[in-house]
Structures are given as structure tokens and as C-alpha cells.
PDB file of C-alpha atoms in Angstrom:
ATOM      1  CA  MET A 493      28.439  11.234  64.857  1.00  0.00           C
ATOM      2  CA  SER A 494      28.809   7.602  63.244  1.00  0.00           C
ATOM      3  CA  ARG A 495      31.891   5.317  64.161  1.00  0.00           C
ATOM      4  CA  ASP A 496      32.062   4.088  60.617  1.00  0.00           C
ATOM      5  CA  PRO A 497      34.359   5.718  58.337  1.00  0.00           C
ATOM      6  CA  VAL A 498      32.520   5.423  55.213  1.00  0.00           C
ATOM      7  CA  PRO A 499      28.715   6.194  54.278  1.00  0.00           C
ATOM      8  CA  ALA A 500      26.804   3.180  55.205  1.00  0.00           C
ATOM      9  CA  PHE A 501      25.449   1.185  52.327  1.00  0.00           C
ATOM     10  CA  ASP A 502      22.787  -1.590  51.829  1.00  0.00           C
ATOM     11  CA  ALA A 503      24.197  -4.604  53.308  1.00  0.00           C
ATOM     12  CA  TYR A 504      21.224  -6.660  52.345  1.00  0.00           C
ATOM     13  CA  LYS A 505      21.431  -5.452  48.716  1.00  0.00           C
ATOM     14  CA  HIS A 506      25.321  -6.780  48.776  1.00  0.00           C
ATOM     15  CA  LEU A 507      24.433  -9.957  50.032  1.00  0.00           C
ATOM     16  CA  ASN A 508      21.640 -10.501  47.742  1.00  0.00           C
ATOM     17  CA  LEU A 509      18.832 -11.032  50.702  1.00  0.00           C
ATOM     18  CA  SER A 510      15.510  -9.428  51.024  1.00  0.00           C
ATOM     19  CA  ILE A 511      14.076  -9.938  54.699  1.00  0.00           C
ATOM     20  CA  ASN A 512      10.657 -10.650  55.091  1.00  0.00           C
ATOM     21  CA  PRO A 513       7.913  -9.589  57.631  1.00  0.00           C
ATOM     22  CA  ASP A 514       7.888 -12.794  59.422  1.00  0.00           C
ATOM     23  CA  GLY A 515      11.723 -12.661  59.893  1.00  0.00           C
ATOM     24  CA  SER A 516      12.755 -14.900  57.387  1.00  0.00           C
ATOM     25  CA  CYS A 517      14.840 -14.090  54.130  1.00  0.00           C
ATOM     26  CA  THR A 518      14.711 -14.679  50.556  1.00  0.00           C
ATOM     27  CA  ARG A 519      17.646 -15.217  48.714  1.00  0.00           C
ATOM     28  CA  ASN A 520      17.662 -13.307  45.623  1.00  0.00           C
ATOM     29  CA  PHE A 521      20.171 -15.658  43.770  1.00  0.00           C
ATOM     30  CA  GLU A 522      20.519 -18.987  42.176  1.00  0.00           C
ATOM     31  CA  TYR A 523      23.132 -21.828  42.440  1.00  0.00           C
ATOM     32  CA  PRO A 524      23.062 -25.172  40.818  1.00  0.00           C
ATOM     33  CA  ILE A 525      22.337 -27.849  43.595  1.00  0.00           C
ATOM     34  CA  VAL A 526      24.937 -30.682  43.267  1.00  0.00           C
ATOM     35  CA  HIS A 527      23.517 -34.103  43.642  1.00  0.00           C
ATOM     36  CA  PRO A 528      25.312 -36.601  45.389  1.00  0.00           C
ATOM     37  CA  ASP A 529      27.206 -39.567  43.206  1.00  0.00           C
ATOM     38  CA  PRO A 530      27.462 -42.808  45.263  1.00  0.00           C
ATOM     39  CA  SER A 531      28.517 -44.811  42.032  1.00  0.00           C
ATOM     40  CA  PRO A 532      30.825 -42.431  40.193  1.00  0.00           C
ATOM     41  CA  SER A 533      31.950 -43.093  36.753  1.00  0.00           C
ATOM     42  CA  PRO A 534      35.195 -44.045  35.941  1.00  0.00           C
ATOM     43  CA  GLY A 535      37.786 -41.149  36.337  1.00  0.00           C
ATOM     44  CA  LYS A 536      35.838 -39.504  39.262  1.00  0.00           C
ATOM     45  CA  LEU A 537      37.683 -38.746  42.160  1.00  0.00           C
ATOM     46  CA  THR A 538      35.258 -39.304  45.255  1.00  0.00           C
ATOM     47  CA  ALA A 539      31.745 -40.986  45.874  1.00  0.00           C
ATOM     48  CA  SER A 540      29.434 -39.416  47.799  1.00  0.00           C
ATOM     49  CA  LYS A 541      25.710 -40.043  49.380  1.00  0.00           C
ATOM     50  CA  ASP A 542      23.499 -37.845  51.649  1.00  0.00           C
ATOM     51  CA  ILE A 543      21.787 -39.245  54.673  1.00  0.00           C
ATOM     52  CA  THR A 544      18.950 -37.524  56.732  1.00  0.00           C
ATOM     53  CA  ILE A 545      20.053 -37.958  60.247  1.00  0.00           C
ATOM     54  CA  ASN A 546      16.809 -36.345  61.642  1.00  0.00           C
ATOM     55  CA  LEU A 547      13.780 -36.740  60.136  1.00  0.00           C
ATOM     56  CA  GLU A 548      12.101 -34.040  62.477  1.00  0.00           C
ATOM     57  CA  THR A 549      14.330 -31.092  61.606  1.00  0.00           C
ATOM     58  CA  GLY A 550      15.293 -32.491  58.013  1.00  0.00           C
ATOM     59  CA  VAL A 551      19.307 -32.127  58.962  1.00  0.00           C
ATOM     60  CA  THR A 552      21.401 -34.125  56.576  1.00  0.00           C
ATOM     61  CA  VAL A 553      24.950 -35.216  56.163  1.00  0.00           C
ATOM     62  CA  ARG A 554      26.748 -35.541  52.806  1.00  0.00           C
ATOM     63  CA  ILE A 555      29.734 -38.420  53.263  1.00  0.00           C
ATOM     64  CA  PHE A 556      32.387 -38.202  50.590  1.00  0.00           C
ATOM     65  CA  ARG A 557      34.969 -40.928  50.187  1.00  0.00           C
ATOM     66  CA  PRO A 558      37.688 -41.709  47.818  1.00  0.00           C
ATOM     67  CA  THR A 559      36.340 -43.690  44.696  1.00  0.00           C
ATOM     68  CA  ASN A 560      39.663 -45.899  44.982  1.00  0.00           C
ATOM     69  CA  LEU A 561      40.195 -47.189  48.394  1.00  0.00           C
ATOM     70  CA  PRO A 562      43.860 -47.722  49.610  1.00  0.00           C
ATOM     71  CA  SER A 563      44.441 -51.593  50.732  1.00  0.00           C
ATOM     72  CA  ASN A 564      47.130 -53.423  52.605  1.00  0.00           C
ATOM     73  CA  ASP A 565      47.480 -57.076  51.604  1.00  0.00           C
ATOM     74  CA  ASN A 566      44.201 -57.115  50.448  1.00  0.00           C
ATOM     75  CA  THR A 567      42.501 -55.387  53.385  1.00  0.00           C
ATOM     76  CA  ILE A 568      41.002 -51.945  52.851  1.00  0.00           C
ATOM     77  CA  ALA A 569      42.850 -49.563  54.840  1.00  0.00           C
ATOM     78  CA  ARG A 570      41.076 -47.473  57.310  1.00  0.00           C
ATOM     79  CA  LEU A 571      40.641 -43.711  56.760  1.00  0.00           C
ATOM     80  CA  PRO A 572      40.258 -40.631  58.905  1.00  0.00           C
ATOM     81  CA  ILE A 573      37.328 -38.961  59.490  1.00  0.00           C
ATOM     82  CA  LEU A 574      36.679 -35.213  58.985  1.00  0.00           C
ATOM     83  CA  ILE A 575      33.635 -33.625  60.553  1.00  0.00           C
ATOM     84  CA  HIS A 576      33.416 -30.708  57.728  1.00  0.00           C
ATOM     85  CA  LEU A 577      31.492 -27.673  58.472  1.00  0.00           C
ATOM     86  CA  HIS A 578      31.050 -25.496  55.533  1.00  0.00           C
ATOM     87  CA  GLY A 579      31.067 -21.389  55.377  1.00  0.00           C
ATOM     88  CA  SER A 580      28.055 -19.547  54.629  1.00  0.00           C
ATOM     89  CA  GLY A 581      27.992 -16.528  56.541  1.00  0.00           C
ATOM     90  CA  TRP A 582      24.948 -18.411  58.466  1.00  0.00           C
ATOM     91  CA  VAL A 583      22.520 -17.282  56.112  1.00  0.00           C
ATOM     92  CA  LEU A 584      23.868 -17.965  52.321  1.00  0.00           C
ATOM     93  CA  TYR A 585      24.452 -21.365  51.132  1.00  0.00           C
ATOM     94  CA  PRO A 586      23.890 -24.970  52.157  1.00  0.00           C
ATOM     95  CA  ALA A 587      25.869 -27.811  52.135  1.00  0.00           C
ATOM     96  CA  ASN A 588      25.120 -28.791  48.554  1.00  0.00           C
ATOM     97  CA  SER A 589      26.655 -25.803  47.066  1.00  0.00           C
ATOM     98  CA  PRO A 590      28.880 -26.167  44.049  1.00  0.00           C
ATOM     99  CA  ALA A 591      31.728 -24.453  46.164  1.00  0.00           C
ATOM    100  CA  ASN A 592      31.340 -26.722  49.097  1.00  0.00           C
ATOM    101  CA  SER A 593      30.831 -30.033  46.970  1.00  0.00           C
ATOM    102  CA  ARG A 594      33.920 -29.318  45.153  1.00  0.00           C
ATOM    103  CA  GLY A 595      36.081 -28.606  48.038  1.00  0.00           C
ATOM    104  CA  CYS A 596      34.748 -31.711  50.071  1.00  0.00           C
ATOM    105  CA  SER A 597      35.380 -33.927  46.949  1.00  0.00           C
ATOM    106  CA  GLN A 598      39.141 -32.250  46.456  1.00  0.00           C
ATOM    107  CA  MET A 599      39.444 -32.838  50.317  1.00  0.00           C
ATOM    108  CA  ALA A 600      38.377 -36.569  50.324  1.00  0.00           C
ATOM    109  CA  SER A 601      40.556 -37.445  47.475  1.00  0.00           C
ATOM    110  CA  GLU A 602      43.719 -35.736  48.338  1.00  0.00           C
ATOM    111  CA  LEU A 603      43.801 -36.318  52.055  1.00  0.00           C
ATOM    112  CA  THR A 604      42.488 -40.150  51.546  1.00  0.00           C
ATOM    113  CA  ALA A 605      39.864 -39.359  53.973  1.00  0.00           C
ATOM    114  CA  ILE A 606      36.138 -39.837  54.553  1.00  0.00           C
ATOM    115  CA  ILE A 607      34.481 -36.098  54.818  1.00  0.00           C
ATOM    116  CA  VAL A 608      30.955 -35.938  56.749  1.00  0.00           C
ATOM    117  CA  SER A 609      29.890 -32.592  55.665  1.00  0.00           C
ATOM    118  CA  VAL A 610      27.128 -31.018  57.541  1.00  0.00           C
ATOM    119  CA  ASN A 611      24.142 -29.581  55.903  1.00  0.00           C
ATOM    120  CA  TYR A 612      23.394 -27.625  58.977  1.00  0.00           C
ATOM    121  CA  ARG A 613      19.968 -25.188  58.897  1.00  0.00           C
ATOM    122  CA  LEU A 614      20.488 -21.676  58.102  1.00  0.00           C
ATOM    123  CA  ALA A 615      19.541 -18.172  59.818  1.00  0.00           C
ATOM    124  CA  PRO A 616      17.528 -16.341  60.126  1.00  0.00           C
ATOM    125  CA  GLU A 617      14.732 -18.969  60.037  1.00  0.00           C
ATOM    126  CA  HIS A 618      16.948 -20.837  62.229  1.00  0.00           C
ATOM    127  CA  ARG A 619      19.080 -18.817  64.627  1.00  0.00           C
ATOM    128  CA  LEU A 620      21.939 -19.760  66.841  1.00  0.00           C
ATOM    129  CA  PRO A 621      22.590 -21.966  68.723  1.00  0.00           C
ATOM    130  CA  THR A 622      20.539 -24.247  65.997  1.00  0.00           C
ATOM    131  CA  GLN A 623      23.722 -24.756  63.882  1.00  0.00           C
ATOM    132  CA  TYR A 624      25.581 -25.708  66.896  1.00  0.00           C
ATOM    133  CA  ASP A 625      22.936 -28.212  67.633  1.00  0.00           C
ATOM    134  CA  ASP A 626      22.803 -29.595  64.310  1.00  0.00           C
ATOM    135  CA  ALA A 627      26.617 -30.250  64.376  1.00  0.00           C
ATOM    136  CA  LEU A 628      26.484 -31.777  67.424  1.00  0.00           C
ATOM    137  CA  GLU A 629      23.733 -34.148  66.348  1.00  0.00           C
ATOM    138  CA  ALA A 630      25.976 -35.049  63.330  1.00  0.00           C
ATOM    139  CA  LEU A 631      28.904 -36.076  65.499  1.00  0.00           C
ATOM    140  CA  LEU A 632      26.642 -38.202  67.858  1.00  0.00           C
ATOM    141  CA  TRP A 633      25.500 -39.644  64.689  1.00  0.00           C
ATOM    142  CA  VAL A 634      28.876 -40.666  63.408  1.00  0.00           C
ATOM    143  CA  LYS A 635      29.449 -41.961  66.996  1.00  0.00           C
ATOM    144  CA  ARG A 636      26.451 -44.255  66.548  1.00  0.00           C
ATOM    145  CA  GLN A 637      27.845 -45.725  63.203  1.00  0.00           C
ATOM    146  CA  ALA A 638      31.000 -46.997  65.093  1.00  0.00           C
ATOM    147  CA  VAL A 639      29.083 -49.093  67.685  1.00  0.00           C
ATOM    148  CA  ASP A 640      26.357 -50.313  65.486  1.00  0.00           C
ATOM    149  CA  LYS A 641      27.922 -53.223  63.748  1.00  0.00           C
ATOM    150  CA  THR A 642      24.776 -54.453  61.972  1.00  0.00           C
ATOM    151  CA  ASN A 643      23.207 -51.336  60.761  1.00  0.00           C
ATOM    152  CA  GLY A 644      25.777 -48.696  60.666  1.00  0.00           C
ATOM    153  CA  GLU A 645      26.407 -46.607  57.859  1.00  0.00           C
ATOM    154  CA  PRO A 646      28.471 -48.843  55.658  1.00  0.00           C
ATOM    155  CA  TRP A 647      30.904 -46.169  54.283  1.00  0.00           C
ATOM    156  CA  LEU A 648      32.026 -45.473  57.815  1.00  0.00           C
ATOM    157  CA  ARG A 649      31.600 -48.982  59.358  1.00  0.00           C
ATOM    158  CA  ASP A 650      33.641 -50.574  56.726  1.00  0.00           C
ATOM    159  CA  TYR A 651      35.940 -47.786  55.607  1.00  0.00           C
ATOM    160  CA  ALA A 652      36.578 -45.352  58.680  1.00  0.00           C
ATOM    161  CA  ASP A 653      39.241 -45.381  61.281  1.00  0.00           C
ATOM    162  CA  PHE A 654      37.159 -43.913  64.099  1.00  0.00           C
ATOM    163  CA  SER A 655      40.154 -43.256  66.413  1.00  0.00           C
ATOM    164  CA  ARG A 656      41.169 -40.647  63.905  1.00  0.00           C
ATOM    165  CA  CYS A 657      38.225 -38.033  63.780  1.00  0.00           C
ATOM    166  CA  TYR A 658      38.998 -34.535  63.052  1.00  0.00           C
ATOM    167  CA  ILE A 659      36.803 -31.389  63.167  1.00  0.00           C
ATOM    168  CA  PHE A 660      37.104 -29.019  60.472  1.00  0.00           C
ATOM    169  CA  GLY A 661      35.458 -25.580  59.799  1.00  0.00           C
ATOM    170  CA  SER A 662      35.629 -22.890  57.564  1.00  0.00           C
ATOM    171  CA  SER A 663      34.629 -19.137  58.061  1.00  0.00           C
ATOM    172  CA  ASN A 664      31.301 -19.379  60.270  1.00  0.00           C
ATOM    173  CA  GLY A 665      32.076 -23.130  60.025  1.00  0.00           C
ATOM    174  CA  ALA A 666      34.931 -22.439  61.919  1.00  0.00           C
ATOM    175  CA  ASN A 667      32.781 -20.783  64.653  1.00  0.00           C
ATOM    176  CA  LEU A 668      30.732 -23.737  64.472  1.00  0.00           C
ATOM    177  CA  ALA A 669      33.581 -26.066  64.836  1.00  0.00           C
ATOM    178  CA  PHE A 670      34.928 -24.581  67.914  1.00  0.00           C
ATOM    179  CA  GLN A 671      31.812 -24.811  69.515  1.00  0.00           C
ATOM    180  CA  LEU A 672      31.351 -28.461  68.481  1.00  0.00           C
ATOM    181  CA  ALA A 673      34.764 -29.412  69.774  1.00  0.00           C
ATOM    182  CA  LEU A 674      33.730 -27.792  73.298  1.00  0.00           C
ATOM    183  CA  ARG A 675      30.238 -29.487  73.315  1.00  0.00           C
ATOM    184  CA  SER A 676      32.389 -32.733  72.206  1.00  0.00           C
ATOM    185  CA  LEU A 677      33.676 -32.817  76.017  1.00  0.00           C
ATOM    186  CA  ASP A 678      30.341 -33.256  77.328  1.00  0.00           C
ATOM    187  CA  HIS A 679      29.944 -36.753  75.629  1.00  0.00           C
ATOM    188  CA  ASP A 680      31.367 -40.102  75.805  1.00  0.00           C
ATOM    189  CA  LEU A 681      32.452 -40.695  72.193  1.00  0.00           C
ATOM    190  CA  THR A 682      33.861 -44.197  72.668  1.00  0.00           C
ATOM    191  CA  PRO A 683      35.242 -45.446  70.465  1.00  0.00           C
ATOM    192  CA  LEU A 684      35.152 -42.250  68.145  1.00  0.00           C
ATOM    193  CA  LYS A 685      37.992 -39.981  69.275  1.00  0.00           C
ATOM    194  CA  ILE A 686      38.532 -36.687  68.103  1.00  0.00           C
ATOM    195  CA  ASP A 687      42.235 -36.105  67.318  1.00  0.00           C
ATOM    196  CA  GLY A 688      42.280 -32.397  66.601  1.00  0.00           C
ATOM    197  CA  SER A 689      40.187 -29.454  65.207  1.00  0.00           C
ATOM    198  CA  VAL A 690      41.185 -26.985  62.260  1.00  0.00           C
ATOM    199  CA  PHE A 691      39.577 -23.435  62.310  1.00  0.00           C
ATOM    200  CA  TYR A 692      40.057 -21.912  58.992  1.00  0.00           C
ATOM    201  CA  GLN A 693      39.246 -18.099  59.097  1.00  0.00           C
ATOM    202  CA  PRO A 694      37.158 -18.258  61.871  1.00  0.00           C
ATOM    203  CA  PHE A 695      34.377 -15.864  61.942  1.00  0.00           C
ATOM    204  CA  TYR A 696      34.103 -13.957  64.876  1.00  0.00           C
ATOM    205  CA  GLY A 697      33.195 -10.332  65.911  1.00  0.00           C
ATOM    206  CA  GLY A 698      32.767  -7.981  68.882  1.00  0.00           C
ATOM    207  CA  LYS A 699      30.973  -4.541  69.428  1.00  0.00           C
ATOM    208  CA  ALA A 700      34.519  -2.573  69.202  1.00  0.00           C
ATOM    209  CA  ARG A 701      35.512  -2.057  65.837  1.00  0.00           C
ATOM    210  CA  THR A 702      39.135  -3.564  65.274  1.00  0.00           C
ATOM    211  CA  LYS A 703      41.835  -2.171  63.220  1.00  0.00           C
ATOM    212  CA  ALA A 704      41.487  -4.570  60.152  1.00  0.00           C
ATOM    213  CA  GLU A 705      37.653  -3.897  60.384  1.00  0.00           C
ATOM    214  CA  LEU A 706      38.669  -0.244  60.016  1.00  0.00           C
ATOM    215  CA  LYS A 707      40.929  -0.732  57.207  1.00  0.00           C
ATOM    216  CA  ASN A 708      38.841  -3.148  55.193  1.00  0.00           C
ATOM    217  CA  PHE A 709      35.575  -1.472  55.942  1.00  0.00           C
ATOM    218  CA  ALA A 710      34.478  -1.291  52.545  1.00  0.00           C
ATOM    219  CA  ASP A 711      36.175  -4.667  51.414  1.00  0.00           C
ATOM    220  CA  PRO A 712      34.615  -6.127  48.278  1.00  0.00           C
ATOM    221  CA  VAL A 713      34.605  -9.422  49.834  1.00  0.00           C
ATOM    222  CA  MET A 714      33.832  -9.121  53.597  1.00  0.00           C
ATOM    223  CA  PRO A 715      32.792  -5.264  53.967  1.00  0.00           C
ATOM    224  CA  VAL A 716      31.866  -4.473  57.699  1.00  0.00           C
ATOM    225  CA  PRO A 717      28.202  -3.582  57.028  1.00  0.00           C
ATOM    226  CA  ALA A 718      27.890  -7.075  55.636  1.00  0.00           C
ATOM    227  CA  ILE A 719      29.544  -8.845  58.501  1.00  0.00           C
ATOM    228  CA  ASP A 720      27.240  -6.867  60.552  1.00  0.00           C
ATOM    229  CA  ALA A 721      24.008  -7.937  58.933  1.00  0.00           C
ATOM    230  CA  MET A 722      25.354 -11.636  59.262  1.00  0.00           C
ATOM    231  CA  TRP A 723      25.412 -11.260  62.636  1.00  0.00           C
ATOM    232  CA  GLU A 724      22.208  -9.541  63.123  1.00  0.00           C
ATOM    233  CA  LEU A 725      20.464 -12.287  61.155  1.00  0.00           C
ATOM    234  CA  SER A 726      22.142 -15.150  63.175  1.00  0.00           C
ATOM    235  CA  LEU A 727      22.405 -14.262  66.863  1.00  0.00           C
ATOM    236  CA  PRO A 728      19.670 -14.921  69.287  1.00  0.00           C
ATOM    237  CA  LYS A 729      17.593 -12.029  69.331  1.00  0.00           C
ATOM    238  CA  GLY A 730      18.143  -9.195  71.892  1.00  0.00           C
ATOM    239  CA  VAL A 731      21.929 -10.007  72.345  1.00  0.00           C
ATOM    240  CA  ASP A 732      24.477  -7.888  71.174  1.00  0.00           C
ATOM    241  CA  ARG A 733      28.117  -8.679  69.322  1.00  0.00           C
ATOM    242  CA  ASP A 734      29.940  -9.403  72.762  1.00  0.00           C
ATOM    243  CA  HIS A 735      27.940 -12.562  73.100  1.00  0.00           C
ATOM    244  CA  ARG A 736      30.110 -15.607  73.495  1.00  0.00           C
ATOM    245  CA  TYR A 737      28.503 -16.868  70.195  1.00  0.00           C
ATOM    246  CA  CYS A 738      30.256 -14.123  68.289  1.00  0.00           C
ATOM    247  CA  ASN A 739      32.811 -12.930  70.576  1.00  0.00           C
ATOM    248  CA  PRO A 740      34.292 -16.072  72.759  1.00  0.00           C
ATOM    249  CA  VAL A 741      37.411 -14.158  74.159  1.00  0.00           C
ATOM    250  CA  GLY A 742      35.952 -12.585  76.899  1.00  0.00           C
ATOM    251  CA  TYR A 743      33.449 -15.511  78.143  1.00  0.00           C
ATOM    252  CA  LEU A 744      35.384 -16.508  81.299  1.00  0.00           C
ATOM    253  CA  PRO A 745      33.144 -19.492  82.516  1.00  0.00           C
ATOM    254  CA  GLN A 746      34.403 -21.483  79.416  1.00  0.00           C
ATOM    255  CA  LYS A 747      38.072 -20.978  79.876  1.00  0.00           C
ATOM    256  CA  GLU A 748      38.441 -24.233  81.790  1.00  0.00           C
ATOM    257  CA  LYS A 749      36.708 -26.258  79.363  1.00  0.00           C
ATOM    258  CA  VAL A 750      38.831 -24.812  76.258  1.00  0.00           C
ATOM    259  CA  GLY A 751      41.765 -25.723  78.293  1.00  0.00           C
ATOM    260  CA  ARG A 752      40.708 -29.665  77.537  1.00  0.00           C
ATOM    261  CA  LEU A 753      40.414 -29.076  73.869  1.00  0.00           C
ATOM    262  CA  GLY A 754      42.858 -31.191  71.939  1.00  0.00           C
ATOM    263  CA  ARG A 755      45.263 -30.247  69.280  1.00  0.00           C
ATOM    264  CA  CYS A 756      44.336 -27.066  67.131  1.00  0.00           C
ATOM    265  CA  LEU A 757      45.348 -25.463  64.058  1.00  0.00           C
ATOM    266  CA  VAL A 758      43.809 -22.070  63.309  1.00  0.00           C
ATOM    267  CA  ILE A 759      44.428 -20.559  59.816  1.00  0.00           C
ATOM    268  CA  GLY A 760      44.142 -16.797  58.660  1.00  0.00           C
ATOM    269  CA  TYR A 761      45.143 -14.347  55.947  1.00  0.00           C
ATOM    270  CA  GLY A 762      46.400 -10.769  56.865  1.00  0.00           C
ATOM    271  CA  GLY A 763      43.997  -9.209  54.323  1.00  0.00           C
ATOM    272  CA  ASP A 764      40.841 -10.601  56.142  1.00  0.00           C
ATOM    273  CA  THR A 765      38.365  -8.204  57.594  1.00  0.00           C
ATOM    274  CA  LEU A 766      38.497 -10.563  60.531  1.00  0.00           C
ATOM    275  CA  VAL A 767      41.863 -11.078  60.941  1.00  0.00           C
ATOM    276  CA  ASP A 768      42.252  -9.299  64.496  1.00  0.00           C
ATOM    277  CA  HIS A 769      39.458 -11.510  65.987  1.00  0.00           C
ATOM    278  CA  GLN A 770      41.081 -14.514  64.733  1.00  0.00           C
ATOM    279  CA  GLN A 771      44.233 -13.786  66.583  1.00  0.00           C
ATOM    280  CA  ASP A 772      42.532 -12.832  69.616  1.00  0.00           C
ATOM    281  CA  PHE A 773      41.134 -16.382  69.148  1.00  0.00           C
ATOM    282  CA  VAL A 774      44.315 -18.054  69.161  1.00  0.00           C
ATOM    283  CA  GLU A 775      45.694 -15.816  72.112  1.00  0.00           C
ATOM    284  CA  MET A 776      42.455 -17.213  73.998  1.00  0.00           C
ATOM    285  CA  LEU A 777      43.472 -20.847  73.232  1.00  0.00           C
ATOM    286  CA  VAL A 778      46.989 -20.275  73.884  1.00  0.00           C
ATOM    287  CA  THR A 779      46.086 -18.849  77.202  1.00  0.00           C
ATOM    288  CA  ALA A 780      43.788 -21.420  78.382  1.00  0.00           C
ATOM    289  CA  GLY A 781      46.428 -24.050  77.695  1.00  0.00           C
ATOM    290  CA  VAL A 782      45.563 -25.340  74.249  1.00  0.00           C
ATOM    291  CA  ARG A 783      48.270 -26.920  72.102  1.00  0.00           C
ATOM    292  CA  VAL A 784      47.766 -24.586  69.269  1.00  0.00           C
ATOM    293  CA  GLU A 785      49.475 -24.193  65.780  1.00  0.00           C
ATOM    294  CA  ALA A 786      48.490 -20.694  64.057  1.00  0.00           C
ATOM    295  CA  LYS A 787      49.578 -20.209  60.337  1.00  0.00           C
ATOM    296  CA  PHE A 788      48.879 -16.719  59.338  1.00  0.00           C
ATOM    297  CA  ASP A 789      50.101 -15.551  55.652  1.00  0.00           C
ATOM    298  CA  ASP A 790      50.362 -11.851  55.762  1.00  0.00           C
ATOM    299  CA  ALA A 791      48.821 -11.762  51.958  1.00  0.00           C
ATOM    300  CA  GLY A 792      45.453 -13.362  51.282  1.00  0.00           C
ATOM    301  CA  PHE A 793      41.816 -12.342  51.832  1.00  0.00           C
ATOM    302  CA  HIS A 794      38.634 -13.983  53.304  1.00  0.00           C
ATOM    303  CA  GLY A 795      37.817 -17.032  51.256  1.00  0.00           C
ATOM    304  CA  ILE A 796      40.697 -16.908  48.824  1.00  0.00           C
ATOM    305  CA  GLU A 797      40.921 -20.649  48.083  1.00  0.00           C
ATOM    306  CA  LEU A 798      37.968 -20.441  46.339  1.00  0.00           C
ATOM    307  CA  VAL A 799      39.351 -18.152  43.731  1.00  0.00           C
ATOM    308  CA  ASP A 800      43.149 -19.081  44.013  1.00  0.00           C
ATOM    309  CA  PRO A 801      43.672 -22.568  43.236  1.00  0.00           C
ATOM    310  CA  ARG A 802      47.219 -22.515  44.862  1.00  0.00           C
ATOM    311  CA  ARG A 803      45.879 -21.238  48.008  1.00  0.00           C
ATOM    312  CA  ALA A 804      43.528 -24.574  47.979  1.00  0.00           C
ATOM    313  CA  VAL A 805      46.447 -26.426  47.506  1.00  0.00           C
ATOM    314  CA  ALA A 806      48.343 -24.946  50.233  1.00  0.00           C
ATOM    315  CA  LEU A 807      45.331 -25.412  52.631  1.00  0.00           C
ATOM    316  CA  LEU A 808      44.970 -29.045  51.775  1.00  0.00           C
ATOM    317  CA  ASN A 809      48.883 -29.417  52.459  1.00  0.00           C
ATOM    318  CA  MET A 810      48.309 -27.795  55.893  1.00  0.00           C
ATOM    319  CA  ILE A 811      45.534 -30.013  56.620  1.00  0.00           C
ATOM    320  CA  ARG A 812      47.345 -33.186  55.823  1.00  0.00           C
ATOM    321  CA  GLU A 813      50.505 -32.144  57.640  1.00  0.00           C
ATOM    322  CA  PHE A 814      48.153 -31.619  60.760  1.00  0.00           C
ATOM    323  CA  ILE A 815      46.457 -34.892  60.563  1.00  0.00           C
ATOM    324  CA  ASN A 816      49.153 -37.013  59.767  1.00  0.00           C
TER     325      ASN A 816
END
């Protein structure tokens, strides 16, 4: 007897993916690549540029900064840095997608901050922990810009406040953000300082179905079979859904390390298929002694900010309140 409450459907068709014999996938959709705009025309909210941080892997970051930089007494004010890890379901979209570029530009403008968006490699061509490695490399690259007074990236060297760095991740990017926050504890980031982490609708799972997964099994945005497929394509081969990359709650060896994290903000919605896992994640942080602020709205679903401008504004307001 199947444990699933409705007949299985083709998850890969739902995701518009075709799996190739060599383990890669063909993404059967096209989206316009958004190019950076380092010298924006009048009226543009932000400037942006791409920088390759690893020639061997091809990993890049896209930096966004407000077009109009605030100043005090003719001195440009230093801006907080957000290390941004976008949602992609691990497999779907790079950082230069329209939705991510629009969101980062709005975030840089509205928060008056510098956004460093990490264009990490996608699964299944690159399985976890590749994405964690890429995120850490981006963080260490930012740290190097703080100490290289001669050749450091000018937008960071000249405009950034390295003592106010935040990690932000959305969906699987929030999963990435948590692992990056943990890994950052193993490195001397001086003079860079992580002042907090924001986990928006974190993407977690487990072998056992939760109440929300059973209730939202055929959800049009996040159906459970599609979630299963994304984990199947991204987790290391041979591990199950209770592996710590997918389900960190039961991984006891990292509890002491989790307790050393700084301030955390976790945001979620009651209509999200993943909400039970997200609330378990909050409980894990609290139990470990982390200073956590949890904001869960009963109404809303996964990715609602992409289709509801009011929720996008509300999300920015929550982040602004957290970093200020």
C-alpha cells in the first residue's frame, strides 16, 4: 500500500525537467537572462556587476548597490552587506533569473544595502554539498575584499560596512544560509562580522510525512512529489531524506555548534507544504540556545512574495527591522 494519499504524478513533468542518462538534466523552459547594469541610466534604483570568484568552477557573485549612495558631511555612508542565497529548488534557476535579479535590486534599494548574490552551481550536475562550498567561497571572498586595500572590489572596499554583514536565504537558499552560518564559525572572518542570519521559508524535509505535507500533497506550487524529486536530484547519492542536509533536526553532533550562531530570523507561512519542517527547525535553534525571532503567518504559501507585491514589501520590512 502506498503511503501517499493521492496517485503519484510525473514530478519531472511538473518541474519541466528531463533526466539524462549521464545523470544531468535538461531544463525544458527558457527565461530571459538578466544582465548586470554597472552604470545605470537615470531613474534606475540600483547598479549591479558580476564577478567571477573562482575561475576553475566558474562560480560568480552579482553585487547590487543603490544608485544613489547616502552621505554624511560629504562622506559616503557605509552600507550593510547581505550575502544573498536565492531559491532554486536546488535544480531550477541560477542567480541571474528575472525573479532573483528583481528581488535583489529591490532589496538593495529599499534596505540601502549592498547585496552579494551567490550564483552557486545547480544540481543534479553538482550535488550537495557543492552549493554549501560555493556559498562559503563567496563569504570568504567578501572577507578578502575587506583586507585588500589596494585590489579589493571597489564597491565593497569603498561603500561596505564589513562589521554589519548578514546572511539571507530563501527556500533552499535558506537551507544554504544555515549551513553557511555554521561553516562561518570555523573561519576567522576579521574584519568581517556576521551580525545575523535570515532564513525565509527554509527548505527542509525528512523520511516521515508531516501533517502539512499530507494536507498539501497536491499543492499547485509545492506538491510533495516535486519536493521529493528535488531532494532526489540534489542529495548525495546513497543517502536518505533524514540526512542532515535535508533534516538537520536529528543531527546531534552539530547541536553545540548551532548554539554558537548569532541572531536568527525565521519567516514562514501556514499554507507552505514545508511549514512543519520549518517550525521544527525553529525549535532546534531555540533548544540549542540561539536568539531566534520566528515570524509565521497563518495565511500564505511558498514563494508568495513572487506573486503578491504586498508580501514582498512585508518581507523587506521584516528584514529591515532585523538588521536595524
